[in-house]
XYZ file of C-alpha atoms in Angstrom:
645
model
C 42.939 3.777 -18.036
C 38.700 3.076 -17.796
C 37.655 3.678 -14.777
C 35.391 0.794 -13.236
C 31.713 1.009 -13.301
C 30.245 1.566 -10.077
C 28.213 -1.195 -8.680
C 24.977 -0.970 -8.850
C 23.530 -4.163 -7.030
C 25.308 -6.469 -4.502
C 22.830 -9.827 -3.903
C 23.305 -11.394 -0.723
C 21.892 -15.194 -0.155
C 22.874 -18.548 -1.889
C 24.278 -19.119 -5.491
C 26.769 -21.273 -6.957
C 28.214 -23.544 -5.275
C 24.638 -23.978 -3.898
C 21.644 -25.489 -5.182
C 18.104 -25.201 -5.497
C 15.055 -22.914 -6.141
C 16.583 -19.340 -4.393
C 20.280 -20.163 -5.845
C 18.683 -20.502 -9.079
C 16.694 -17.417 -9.296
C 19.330 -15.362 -7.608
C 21.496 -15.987 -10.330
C 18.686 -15.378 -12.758
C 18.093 -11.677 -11.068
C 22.004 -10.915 -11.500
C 21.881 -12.046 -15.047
C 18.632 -10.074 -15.580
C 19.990 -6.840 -14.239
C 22.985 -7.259 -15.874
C 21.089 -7.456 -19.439
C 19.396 -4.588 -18.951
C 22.795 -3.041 -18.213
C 23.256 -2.834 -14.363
C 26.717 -3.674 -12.609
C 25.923 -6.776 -10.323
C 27.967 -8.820 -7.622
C 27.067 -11.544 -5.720
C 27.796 -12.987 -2.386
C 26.884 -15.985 -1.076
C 28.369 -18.546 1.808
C 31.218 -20.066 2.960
C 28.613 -22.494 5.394
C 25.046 -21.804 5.242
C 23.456 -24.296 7.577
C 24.964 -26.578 9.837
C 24.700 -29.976 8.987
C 22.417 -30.952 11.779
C 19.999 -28.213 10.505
C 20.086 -29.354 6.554
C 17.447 -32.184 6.636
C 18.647 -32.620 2.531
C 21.730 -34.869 1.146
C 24.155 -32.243 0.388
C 23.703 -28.298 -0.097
C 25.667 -28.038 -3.471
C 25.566 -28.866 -6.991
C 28.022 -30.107 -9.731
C 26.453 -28.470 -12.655
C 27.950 -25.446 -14.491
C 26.774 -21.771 -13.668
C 27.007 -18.413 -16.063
C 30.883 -17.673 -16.254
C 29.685 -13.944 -16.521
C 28.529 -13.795 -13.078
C 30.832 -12.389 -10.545
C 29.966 -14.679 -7.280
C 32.431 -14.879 -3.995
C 31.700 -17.345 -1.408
C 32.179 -14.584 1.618
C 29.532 -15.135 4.125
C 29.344 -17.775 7.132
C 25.570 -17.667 8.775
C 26.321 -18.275 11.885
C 29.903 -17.240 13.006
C 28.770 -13.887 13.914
C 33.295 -12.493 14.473
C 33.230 -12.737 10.620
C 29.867 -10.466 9.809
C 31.641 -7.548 10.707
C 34.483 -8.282 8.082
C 32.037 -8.442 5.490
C 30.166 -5.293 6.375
C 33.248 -3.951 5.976
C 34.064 -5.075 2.410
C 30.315 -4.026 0.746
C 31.498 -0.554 2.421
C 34.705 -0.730 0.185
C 32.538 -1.762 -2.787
C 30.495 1.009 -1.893
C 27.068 -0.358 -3.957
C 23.603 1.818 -4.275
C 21.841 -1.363 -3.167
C 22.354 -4.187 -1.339
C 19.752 -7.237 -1.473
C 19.258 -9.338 1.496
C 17.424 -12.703 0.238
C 15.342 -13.831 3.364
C 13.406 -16.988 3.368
C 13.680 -18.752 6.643
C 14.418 -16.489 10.130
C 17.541 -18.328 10.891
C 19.518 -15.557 9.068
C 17.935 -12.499 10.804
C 21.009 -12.241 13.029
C 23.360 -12.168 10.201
C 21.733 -10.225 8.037
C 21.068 -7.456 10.634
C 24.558 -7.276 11.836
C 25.774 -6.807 8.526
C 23.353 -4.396 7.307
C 23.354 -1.905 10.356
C 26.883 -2.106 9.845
C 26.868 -0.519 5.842
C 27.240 2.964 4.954
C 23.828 5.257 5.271
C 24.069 5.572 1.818
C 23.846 2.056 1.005
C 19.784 1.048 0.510
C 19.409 -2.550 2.217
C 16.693 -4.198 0.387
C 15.227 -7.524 1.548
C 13.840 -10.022 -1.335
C 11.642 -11.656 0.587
C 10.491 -15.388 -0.243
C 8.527 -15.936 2.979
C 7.643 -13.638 5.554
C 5.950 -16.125 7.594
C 7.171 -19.371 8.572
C 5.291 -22.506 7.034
C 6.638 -24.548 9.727
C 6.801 -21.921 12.229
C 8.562 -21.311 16.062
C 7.984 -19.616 18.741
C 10.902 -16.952 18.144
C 10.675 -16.528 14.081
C 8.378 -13.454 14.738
C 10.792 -11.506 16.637
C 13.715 -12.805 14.558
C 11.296 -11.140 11.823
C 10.674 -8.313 13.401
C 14.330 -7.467 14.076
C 15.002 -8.027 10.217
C 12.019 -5.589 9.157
C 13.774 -2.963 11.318
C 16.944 -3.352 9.503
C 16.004 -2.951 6.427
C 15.022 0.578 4.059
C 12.200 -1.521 1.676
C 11.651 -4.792 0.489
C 10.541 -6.377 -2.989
C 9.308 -10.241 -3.262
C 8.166 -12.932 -6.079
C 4.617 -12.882 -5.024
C 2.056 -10.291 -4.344
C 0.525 -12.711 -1.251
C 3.636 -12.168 0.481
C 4.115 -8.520 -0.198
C 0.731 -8.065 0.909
C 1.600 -9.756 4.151
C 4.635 -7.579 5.070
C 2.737 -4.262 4.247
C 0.337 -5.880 7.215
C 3.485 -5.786 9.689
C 5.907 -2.933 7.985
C 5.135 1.369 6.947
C 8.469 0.392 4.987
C 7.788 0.424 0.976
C 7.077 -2.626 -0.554
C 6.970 -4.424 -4.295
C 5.987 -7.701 -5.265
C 4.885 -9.691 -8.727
C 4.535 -13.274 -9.409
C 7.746 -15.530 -9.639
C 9.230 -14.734 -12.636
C 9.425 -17.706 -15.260
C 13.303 -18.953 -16.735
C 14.006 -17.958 -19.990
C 16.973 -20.788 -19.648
C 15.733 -24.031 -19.335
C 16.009 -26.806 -21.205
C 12.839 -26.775 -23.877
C 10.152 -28.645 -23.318
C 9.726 -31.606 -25.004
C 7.163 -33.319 -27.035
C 4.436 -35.660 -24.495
C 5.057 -38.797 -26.482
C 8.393 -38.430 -26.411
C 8.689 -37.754 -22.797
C 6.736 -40.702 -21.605
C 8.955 -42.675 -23.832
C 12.019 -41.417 -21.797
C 9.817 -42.485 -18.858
C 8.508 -45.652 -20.506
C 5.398 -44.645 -19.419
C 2.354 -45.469 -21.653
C 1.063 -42.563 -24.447
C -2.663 -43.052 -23.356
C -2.505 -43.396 -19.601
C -3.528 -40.036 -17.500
C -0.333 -38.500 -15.206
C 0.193 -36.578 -12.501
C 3.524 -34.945 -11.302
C 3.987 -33.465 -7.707
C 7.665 -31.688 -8.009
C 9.927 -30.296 -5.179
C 10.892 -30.825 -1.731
C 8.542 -32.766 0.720
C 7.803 -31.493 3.275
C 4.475 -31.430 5.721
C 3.364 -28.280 4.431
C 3.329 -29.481 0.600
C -0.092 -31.795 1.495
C 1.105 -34.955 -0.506
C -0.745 -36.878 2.110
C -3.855 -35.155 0.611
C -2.408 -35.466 -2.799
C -2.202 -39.601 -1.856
C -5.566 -39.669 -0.273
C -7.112 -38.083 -3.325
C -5.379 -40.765 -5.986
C -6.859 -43.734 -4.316
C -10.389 -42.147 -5.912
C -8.446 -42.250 -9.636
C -7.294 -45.389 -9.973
C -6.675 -44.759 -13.588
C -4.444 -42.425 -13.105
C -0.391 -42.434 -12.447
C 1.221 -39.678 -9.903
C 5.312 -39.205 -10.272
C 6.864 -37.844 -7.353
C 9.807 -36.041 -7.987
C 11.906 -34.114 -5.071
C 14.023 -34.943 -2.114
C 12.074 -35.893 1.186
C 12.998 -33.587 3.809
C 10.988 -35.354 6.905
C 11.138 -39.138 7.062
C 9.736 -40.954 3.873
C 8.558 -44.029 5.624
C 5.567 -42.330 6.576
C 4.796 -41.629 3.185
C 5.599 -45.369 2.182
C 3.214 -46.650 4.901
C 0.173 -44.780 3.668
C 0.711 -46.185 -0.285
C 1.088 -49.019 1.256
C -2.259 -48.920 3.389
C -3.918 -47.089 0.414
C -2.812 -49.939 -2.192
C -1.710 -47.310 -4.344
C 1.796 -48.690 -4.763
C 0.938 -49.431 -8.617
C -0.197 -45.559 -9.251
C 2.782 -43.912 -7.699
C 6.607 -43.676 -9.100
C 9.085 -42.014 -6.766
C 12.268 -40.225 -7.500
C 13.137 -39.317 -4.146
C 16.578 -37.099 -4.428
C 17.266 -33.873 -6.376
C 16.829 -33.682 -10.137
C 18.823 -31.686 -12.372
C 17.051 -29.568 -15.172
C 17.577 -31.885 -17.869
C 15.385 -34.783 -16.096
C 12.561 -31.684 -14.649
C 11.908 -31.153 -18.248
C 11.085 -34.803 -19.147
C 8.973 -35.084 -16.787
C 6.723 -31.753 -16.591
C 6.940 -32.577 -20.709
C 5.511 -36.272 -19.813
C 2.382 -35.410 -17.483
C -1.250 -34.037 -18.092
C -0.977 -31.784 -14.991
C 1.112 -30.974 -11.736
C -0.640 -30.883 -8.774
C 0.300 -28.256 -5.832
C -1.768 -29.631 -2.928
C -0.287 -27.145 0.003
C -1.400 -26.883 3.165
C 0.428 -23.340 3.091
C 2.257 -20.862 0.340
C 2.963 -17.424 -0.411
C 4.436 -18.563 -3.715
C 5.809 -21.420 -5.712
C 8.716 -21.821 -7.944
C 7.023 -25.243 -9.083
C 4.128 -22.866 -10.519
C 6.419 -20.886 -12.579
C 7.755 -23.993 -13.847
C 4.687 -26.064 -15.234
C 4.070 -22.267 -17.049
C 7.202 -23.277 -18.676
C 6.477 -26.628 -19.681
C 2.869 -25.895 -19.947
C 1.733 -28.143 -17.872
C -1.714 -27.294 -16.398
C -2.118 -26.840 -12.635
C -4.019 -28.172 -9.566
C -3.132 -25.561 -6.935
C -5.179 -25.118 -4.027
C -6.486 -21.788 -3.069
C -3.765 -19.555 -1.093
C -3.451 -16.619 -2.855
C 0.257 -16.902 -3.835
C -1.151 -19.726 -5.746
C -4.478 -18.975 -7.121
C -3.889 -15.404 -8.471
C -2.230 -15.782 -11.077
C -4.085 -19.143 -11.993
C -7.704 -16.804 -11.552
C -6.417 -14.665 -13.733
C -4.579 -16.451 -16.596
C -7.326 -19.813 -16.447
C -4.395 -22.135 -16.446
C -5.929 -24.631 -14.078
C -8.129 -25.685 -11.581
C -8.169 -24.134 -7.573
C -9.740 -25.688 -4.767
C -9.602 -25.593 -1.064
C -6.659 -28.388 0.502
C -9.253 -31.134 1.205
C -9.277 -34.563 0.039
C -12.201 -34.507 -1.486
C -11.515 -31.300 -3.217
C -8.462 -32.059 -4.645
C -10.364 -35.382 -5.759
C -12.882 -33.104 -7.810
C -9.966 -30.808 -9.087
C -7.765 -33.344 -10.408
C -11.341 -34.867 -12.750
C -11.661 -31.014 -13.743
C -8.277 -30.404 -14.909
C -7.669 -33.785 -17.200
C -10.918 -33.198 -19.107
C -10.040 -33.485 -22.364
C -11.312 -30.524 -23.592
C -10.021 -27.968 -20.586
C -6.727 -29.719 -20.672
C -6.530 -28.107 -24.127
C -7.796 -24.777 -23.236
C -5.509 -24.355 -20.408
C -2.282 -25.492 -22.050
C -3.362 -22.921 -24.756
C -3.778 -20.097 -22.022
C -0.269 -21.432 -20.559
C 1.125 -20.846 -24.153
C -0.424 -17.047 -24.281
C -0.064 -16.023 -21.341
C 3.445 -17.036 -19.787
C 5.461 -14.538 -21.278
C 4.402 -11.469 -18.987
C 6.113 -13.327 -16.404
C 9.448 -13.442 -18.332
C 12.820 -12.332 -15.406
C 13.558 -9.029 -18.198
C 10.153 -7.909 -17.061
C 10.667 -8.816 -13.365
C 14.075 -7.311 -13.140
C 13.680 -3.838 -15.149
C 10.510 -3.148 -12.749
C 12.325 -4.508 -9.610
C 15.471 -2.242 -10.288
C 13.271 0.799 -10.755
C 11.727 0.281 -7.359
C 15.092 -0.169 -5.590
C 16.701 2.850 -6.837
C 13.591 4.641 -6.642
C 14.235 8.235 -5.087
C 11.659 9.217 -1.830
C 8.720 10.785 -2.298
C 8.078 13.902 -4.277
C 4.498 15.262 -3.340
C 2.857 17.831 -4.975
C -0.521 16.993 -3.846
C -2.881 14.826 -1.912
C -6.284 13.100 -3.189
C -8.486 11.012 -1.013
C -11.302 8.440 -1.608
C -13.947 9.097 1.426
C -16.308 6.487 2.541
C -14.071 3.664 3.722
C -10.607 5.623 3.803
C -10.847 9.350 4.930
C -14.001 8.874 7.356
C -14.395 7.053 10.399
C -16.524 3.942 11.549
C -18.842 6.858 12.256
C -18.924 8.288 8.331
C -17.591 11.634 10.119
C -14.342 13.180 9.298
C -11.850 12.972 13.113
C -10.212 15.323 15.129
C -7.032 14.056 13.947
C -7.661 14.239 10.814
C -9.120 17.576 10.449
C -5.620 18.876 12.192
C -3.285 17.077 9.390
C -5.015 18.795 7.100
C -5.107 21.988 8.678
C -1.614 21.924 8.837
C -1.344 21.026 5.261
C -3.553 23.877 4.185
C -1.666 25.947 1.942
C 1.176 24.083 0.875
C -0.840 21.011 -0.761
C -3.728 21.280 -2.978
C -6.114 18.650 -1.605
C -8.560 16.730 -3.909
C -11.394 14.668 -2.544
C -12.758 12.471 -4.746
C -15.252 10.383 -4.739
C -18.879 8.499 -6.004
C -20.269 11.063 -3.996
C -22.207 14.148 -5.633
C -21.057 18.033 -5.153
C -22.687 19.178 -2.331
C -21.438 16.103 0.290
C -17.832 16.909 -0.794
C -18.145 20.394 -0.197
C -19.477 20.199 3.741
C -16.257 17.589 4.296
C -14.510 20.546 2.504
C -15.342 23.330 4.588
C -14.728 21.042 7.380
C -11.207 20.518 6.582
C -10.370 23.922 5.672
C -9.341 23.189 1.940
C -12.986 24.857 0.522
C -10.645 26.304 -2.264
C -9.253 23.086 -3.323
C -11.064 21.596 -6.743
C -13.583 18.300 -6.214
C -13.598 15.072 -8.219
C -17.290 14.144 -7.924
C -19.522 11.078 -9.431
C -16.237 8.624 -9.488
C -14.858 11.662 -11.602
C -17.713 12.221 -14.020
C -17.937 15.665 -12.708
C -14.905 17.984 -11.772
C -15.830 20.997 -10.070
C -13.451 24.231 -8.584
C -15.320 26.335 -6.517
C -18.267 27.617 -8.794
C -16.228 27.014 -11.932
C -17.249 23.227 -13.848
C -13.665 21.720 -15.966
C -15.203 18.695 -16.711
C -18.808 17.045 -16.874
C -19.826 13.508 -18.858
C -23.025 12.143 -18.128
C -24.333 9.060 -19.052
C -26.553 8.094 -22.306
C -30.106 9.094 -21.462
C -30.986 6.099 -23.770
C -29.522 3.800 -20.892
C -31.807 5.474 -17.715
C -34.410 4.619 -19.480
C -33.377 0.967 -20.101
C -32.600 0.909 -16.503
C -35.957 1.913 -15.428
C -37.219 -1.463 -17.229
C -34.787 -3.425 -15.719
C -35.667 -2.754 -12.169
C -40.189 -2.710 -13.150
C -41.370 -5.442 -11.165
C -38.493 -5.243 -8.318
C -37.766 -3.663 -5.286
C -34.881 -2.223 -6.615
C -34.366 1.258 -5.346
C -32.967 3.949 -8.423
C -31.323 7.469 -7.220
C -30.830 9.384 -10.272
C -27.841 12.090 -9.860
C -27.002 15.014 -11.774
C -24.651 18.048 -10.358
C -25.814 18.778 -7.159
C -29.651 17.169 -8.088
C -30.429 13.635 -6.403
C -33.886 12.747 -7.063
C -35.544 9.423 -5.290
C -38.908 8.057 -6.108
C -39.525 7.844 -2.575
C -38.178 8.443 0.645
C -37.770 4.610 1.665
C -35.288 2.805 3.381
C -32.500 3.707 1.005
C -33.167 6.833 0.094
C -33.016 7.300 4.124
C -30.028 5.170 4.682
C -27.555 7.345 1.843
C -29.121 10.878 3.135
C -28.306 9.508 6.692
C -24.646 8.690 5.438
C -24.134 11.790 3.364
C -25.811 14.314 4.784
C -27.610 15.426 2.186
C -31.471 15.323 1.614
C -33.317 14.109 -1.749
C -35.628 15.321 -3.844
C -39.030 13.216 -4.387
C -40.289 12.479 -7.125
C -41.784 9.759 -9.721
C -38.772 8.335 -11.846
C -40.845 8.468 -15.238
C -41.651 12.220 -14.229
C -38.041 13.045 -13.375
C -36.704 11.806 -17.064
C -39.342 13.667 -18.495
C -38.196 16.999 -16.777
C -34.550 15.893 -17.741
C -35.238 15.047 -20.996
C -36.719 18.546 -22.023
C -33.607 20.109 -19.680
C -31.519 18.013 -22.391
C -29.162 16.645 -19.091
C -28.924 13.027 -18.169
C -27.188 11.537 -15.139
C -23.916 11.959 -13.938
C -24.280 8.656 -11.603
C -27.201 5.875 -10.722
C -26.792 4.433 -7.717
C -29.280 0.715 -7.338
C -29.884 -0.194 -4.220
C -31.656 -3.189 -3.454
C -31.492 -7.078 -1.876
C -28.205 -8.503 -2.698
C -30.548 -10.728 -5.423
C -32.202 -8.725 -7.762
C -29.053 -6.816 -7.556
C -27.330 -9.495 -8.894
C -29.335 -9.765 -11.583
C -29.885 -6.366 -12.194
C -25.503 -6.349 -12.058
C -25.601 -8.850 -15.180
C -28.360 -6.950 -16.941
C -25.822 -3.652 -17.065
C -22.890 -5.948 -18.166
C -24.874 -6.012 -21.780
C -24.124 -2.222 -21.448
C -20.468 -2.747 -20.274
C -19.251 -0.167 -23.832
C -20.973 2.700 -21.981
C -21.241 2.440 -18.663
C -19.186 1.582 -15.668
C -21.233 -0.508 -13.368
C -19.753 -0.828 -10.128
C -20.577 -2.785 -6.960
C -19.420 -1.333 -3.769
C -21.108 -3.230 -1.736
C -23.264 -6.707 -2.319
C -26.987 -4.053 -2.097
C -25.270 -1.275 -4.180
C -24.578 -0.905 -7.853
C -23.022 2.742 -8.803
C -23.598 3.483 -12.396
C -21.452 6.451 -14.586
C -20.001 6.752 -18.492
C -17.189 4.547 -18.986
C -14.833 6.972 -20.587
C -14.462 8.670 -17.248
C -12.689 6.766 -13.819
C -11.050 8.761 -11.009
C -7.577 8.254 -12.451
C -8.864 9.643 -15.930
C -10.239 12.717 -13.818
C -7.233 13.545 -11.942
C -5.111 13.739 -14.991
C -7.431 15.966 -16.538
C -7.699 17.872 -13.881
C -3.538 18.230 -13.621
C -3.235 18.840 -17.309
C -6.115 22.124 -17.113
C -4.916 23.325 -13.673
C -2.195 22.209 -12.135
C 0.524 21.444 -15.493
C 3.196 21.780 -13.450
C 2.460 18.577 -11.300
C 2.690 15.221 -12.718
C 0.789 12.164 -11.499
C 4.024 10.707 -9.912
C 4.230 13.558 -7.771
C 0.106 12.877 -6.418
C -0.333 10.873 -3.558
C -3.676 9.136 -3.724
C -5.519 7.110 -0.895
C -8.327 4.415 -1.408
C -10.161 1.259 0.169
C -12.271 0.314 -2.858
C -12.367 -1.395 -6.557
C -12.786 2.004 -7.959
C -9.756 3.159 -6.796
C -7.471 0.593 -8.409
C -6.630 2.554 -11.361
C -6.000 5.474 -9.381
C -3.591 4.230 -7.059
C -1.895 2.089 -9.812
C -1.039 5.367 -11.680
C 0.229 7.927 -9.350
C 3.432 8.129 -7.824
C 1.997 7.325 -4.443
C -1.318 4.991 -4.125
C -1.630 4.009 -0.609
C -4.191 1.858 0.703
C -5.951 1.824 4.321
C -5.630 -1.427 5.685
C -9.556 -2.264 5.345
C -9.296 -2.187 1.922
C -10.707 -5.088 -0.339
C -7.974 -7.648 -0.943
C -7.290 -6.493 -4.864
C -6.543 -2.989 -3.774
C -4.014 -3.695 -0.455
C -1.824 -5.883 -3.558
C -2.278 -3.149 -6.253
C -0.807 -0.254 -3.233
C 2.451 1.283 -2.970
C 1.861 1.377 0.455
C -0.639 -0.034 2.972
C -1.505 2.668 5.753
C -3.689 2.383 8.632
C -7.377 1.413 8.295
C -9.716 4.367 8.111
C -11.188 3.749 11.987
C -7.530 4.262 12.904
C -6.975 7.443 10.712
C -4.444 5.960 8.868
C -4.849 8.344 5.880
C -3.868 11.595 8.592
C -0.980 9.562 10.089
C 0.433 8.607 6.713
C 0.640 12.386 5.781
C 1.683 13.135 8.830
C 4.598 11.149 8.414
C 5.526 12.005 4.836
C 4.919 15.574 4.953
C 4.242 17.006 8.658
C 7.923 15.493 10.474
């Protein structure tokens, strides 16, 4: 007799009989997971909302779902003498995860009776569609609150909400972009499509698809149309608020001629036709994490208007599929002129086509699996950024965290590294006790352990002397670094301001007569650091880009460029530095703090990249975790809680 697989997931939230947007992508997980191999169950409800709640026509669909997938209506919402019962039969399944799907706060009660009800060694997940309300009330932050508590991590389909619960929650958190179907019915070809829709070939359209509601701006969207009065919007979705008010301002815009409404739910087949018929969809929200609308014009590619939330715009910014603008009439006016020229119509259906396939559910589900099974932290050893993460508001290293590390001393190797040269890191060194640790220097051009160099690349000497005639003529301050050498031209206001924030002092001397010295030493620089107004920095910035094959030219702030060689970051130096020294750690078992766009690659590649909560916006979505800001010693309090208790 075979003995039955164990389960491996058990989803939680609406599927078949239900319909709509989560229904349809919580099926798509389970048959995702189940590709790649993964036993998968799924439970949805017996009675979701009451019917005073549901503001649609009916909750359910008639169309066919996957035979394959194993789905038991178990769960009522709110009839809190049955949640027990069901705690009790995921126990008897006994699964290594179970996924709590949590859009709206109305099912925090449920879902945290259930899940403090399941077997400690049972990881409840949530898969978070919105952490905040759209619409919100006065008690959905509490409700919220109480769900975060209940739960052991939490994955979503967008990195804007992920981002948003790593603001409120020291819980671990994933998120990508809302995975595109791989099931849908093809897309069609634009003349035929409009012929479905006996809609003319040569006329410009517009779709808005989905539910209406106040959040979705189509009063903006309407506003905006009565300035294109060549141009046809469908809207396609069920109204959930009352439609009259919508009626009334075509009416008073004397748009009624520009506008044709299908106002219910439409199956798949009739989506296709018309995201196949239009020159763009337009996604004028008010609000949004994410969008399962976006994920379907990638589909069809249909180029986008979306206006500029960052569940919206990211992946738009970085795949040039359409146009983003702010949700103002006006602006959506300009975006929707922008994104039917004739020309970038064509270049963004072509980036649609080129692009859409990193967002296939195989990809989504294989990386979302790994995450919830993922076993707790392994550490082998720490490495911190410093200006910005490990210092305070007062570029001096705290109390608090000079006793975390003093009580890591000895069990952890500690790395600091940083854009800053030798002798800085050293003093923050022999302040935290960990003077026998090894230093990443120069944004890891330079990797130093004790007296001992393992690694030094230093930039063309070809390119400081370029650099000197890019800044003739400015005001442009040039530091020129090299091991434990900083040389100024003069001791100005920046040469001032860094020795002030380092606590190191220059030497002075002319720049001409400092590459002469270094030319006959035959040694060039490990960094340049420009330092200037935010202006000729700017231009000085695009100047370097011409140099982009050998250099790294960083900004870290709008008066600073950092210069070093662009073989070397401070992910490339740590794994040097493991492979020579420490060959019995492995990046996944390094936990790495940052704030900054230099230490993206770092804390994408080891096994722990946590972020202070002041870091730039790129860096808090790339983070395993979000700690603490700096000011707050978040970087001590974090190891204090992985490794101290």
């Amino acid at each position: 007799m075979t003995q039955e697989k164990p389960l491996d997931f058990l989803l939680l939230g609406p599927a078949f009989p239900y319909r709509g947007g989560i229904s349809t992508t919580q099926q798509a997980l389970a048959e995702s997971l189940m590709s790649h191999g993964y036993t998968v169950k799924l439970f949805t409800f017996t009675q979701l909302y009451p019917s005073f709640l549901f503001p649609g026509k009916t909750q359910f669909t008639t169309a066919a779902t996957n035979p394959s997938l194993s789905i038991e209506r178990k769960i009522h919402a709110y009839h809190p003498l049955q949640w027990k019962r069901v705690a009790k039969t995921i126990n008897e399944l006994a699964p290594k995860a179970v996924i709590f799907r949590y859009w709206t706060p109305f099912l925090a009660p449920c879902w945290n009776a259930i899940a403090k009800r399941l077997n400690s060694k049972i990881k409840n997940v949530g898969w978070v569609d919105n952490w905040k309300a759209h619409e919100p009330r006065p008690w959905d932050g509490f409700l919220t609150q109480r769900f975060e508590k209940s739960m052991d991590s939490f994955t979503t389909l967008s990195l804007a909400v992920a981002t948003e619960i790593k603001a409120e929650s020291t819980k671990k958190v994933w998120g990508k972009m809302h995975p595109i179907e791989d099931h849908l019915p093809k897309k069609i070809a634009q003349k035929e499509a409009r012929k479905k829709l006996h809609f003319p070939e040569e006329k410009t359209a517009l779709l808005f698809f989905g539910l209406i509601r106040p959040y979705k701006g189509l009063t903006l969207l309407l506003k905006a149309l009565k300035q294109h009065p060549e141009k046809h919007l469908f809207i396609v979705g069920e109204c959930y608020e009352k439609w009259e008010k919508y009626q009334q301002l075509i009416k008073d815009l004397k748009i009624e001629k520009q506008i044709t409404t299908i106002n219910r739910f439409v199956s798949q087949e009739e989506a296709a036709i018309y995201f196949s018929a239009v020159d763009a969809t337009v996604l004028p929200y008010t609000s949004a994490t994410q969008s399962g609308v976006l994920a379907l014009s990638y589909y069809y590619e249909t180029p986008l208007v979306v206006t500029n939330h960052p569940g919206l715009s990211q992946p738009i910014t970085e795949d040039k599929t359409g146009v983003i603008c702010p949700a103002k009439v006006v602006e959506i006016q300009k975006a929707i002129t922008a994104v039917t020229e004739t020309k970038a119509n064509q270049e963004f259906r072509h980036n649609l086509n080129q692009t859409k396939q990193r967002y296939s559910w195989a990809n989504y589900a294989q990386e979302w699996a790994k995450f919830v099974l993922m076993k707790q932290h392994n550490i082998k050893l720490i490495c911190s950024d410093i200006d910005g993460t490990l210092l305070d508001k007062n570029r001096e290293l705290s109390s608090k965290t000079k006793a975390v590390f003093g009580a890591l001393k000895g069990n952890y190797p500690c790395v600091l590294i940083s854009s800053r040269m030798p002798m800085s890191l050293r003093q923050l060194q022999a302040e935290l006790g960990i003077h026998k640790d090894p230093i990443i220097a120069y944004n890891g051009s330079l990797i130093l352990w004790e007296d001992q160099t393992l690694f030094s690349q230093e930039m063309p000497f070809t390119l400081l002397e370029k650099m000197m005639n890019y800044i003739e003529g400015t005001t442009i301050h040039l530091s020129l670094y090299h091991k434990d050498e900083w040389v100024v031209p003069a001791n100005d206001y920046w040469a001032k301001r860094e020795a002030h924030n380092t606590k190191v002092d220059p030497s002075i001397a002319p720049l001409d007569q400092t590459l002469a010295n270094w030319k006959k030493r035959e040694i060039s620089a490990h960094k340049v650091m420009c330092m200037g107004e935010e202006e000729e920095i700017e231009v000085l910035y695009q100047q370097l880009q011409l140099h982009q094959n050998k250099i790294n030219a960083y900004r870290s702030k709008s008066t600073y460029i950092e210069v070093s060689h662009i073989e070397q970051d401070k992910a490339s130096a740590l794994a040097l530095l493991l492979k020579e020294k420490f060959p019995h750690i492995e990046m996944d078992h390094v936990v790495a703090f940052g704030d900054n766009y230099n230490d993206a690659t770092l804390l994408k590649k080891v096994g722990v990249g946590v972020a202070v909560a002041n870091a730039k916006e790129e860096i808090l979505t790339k983070a395993n975790e979000i700690t603490k800001a700096n000011i707050e010693d978040g970087v001590a309090l974090f190891l204090e809680k992985e490794l101290l208790k």
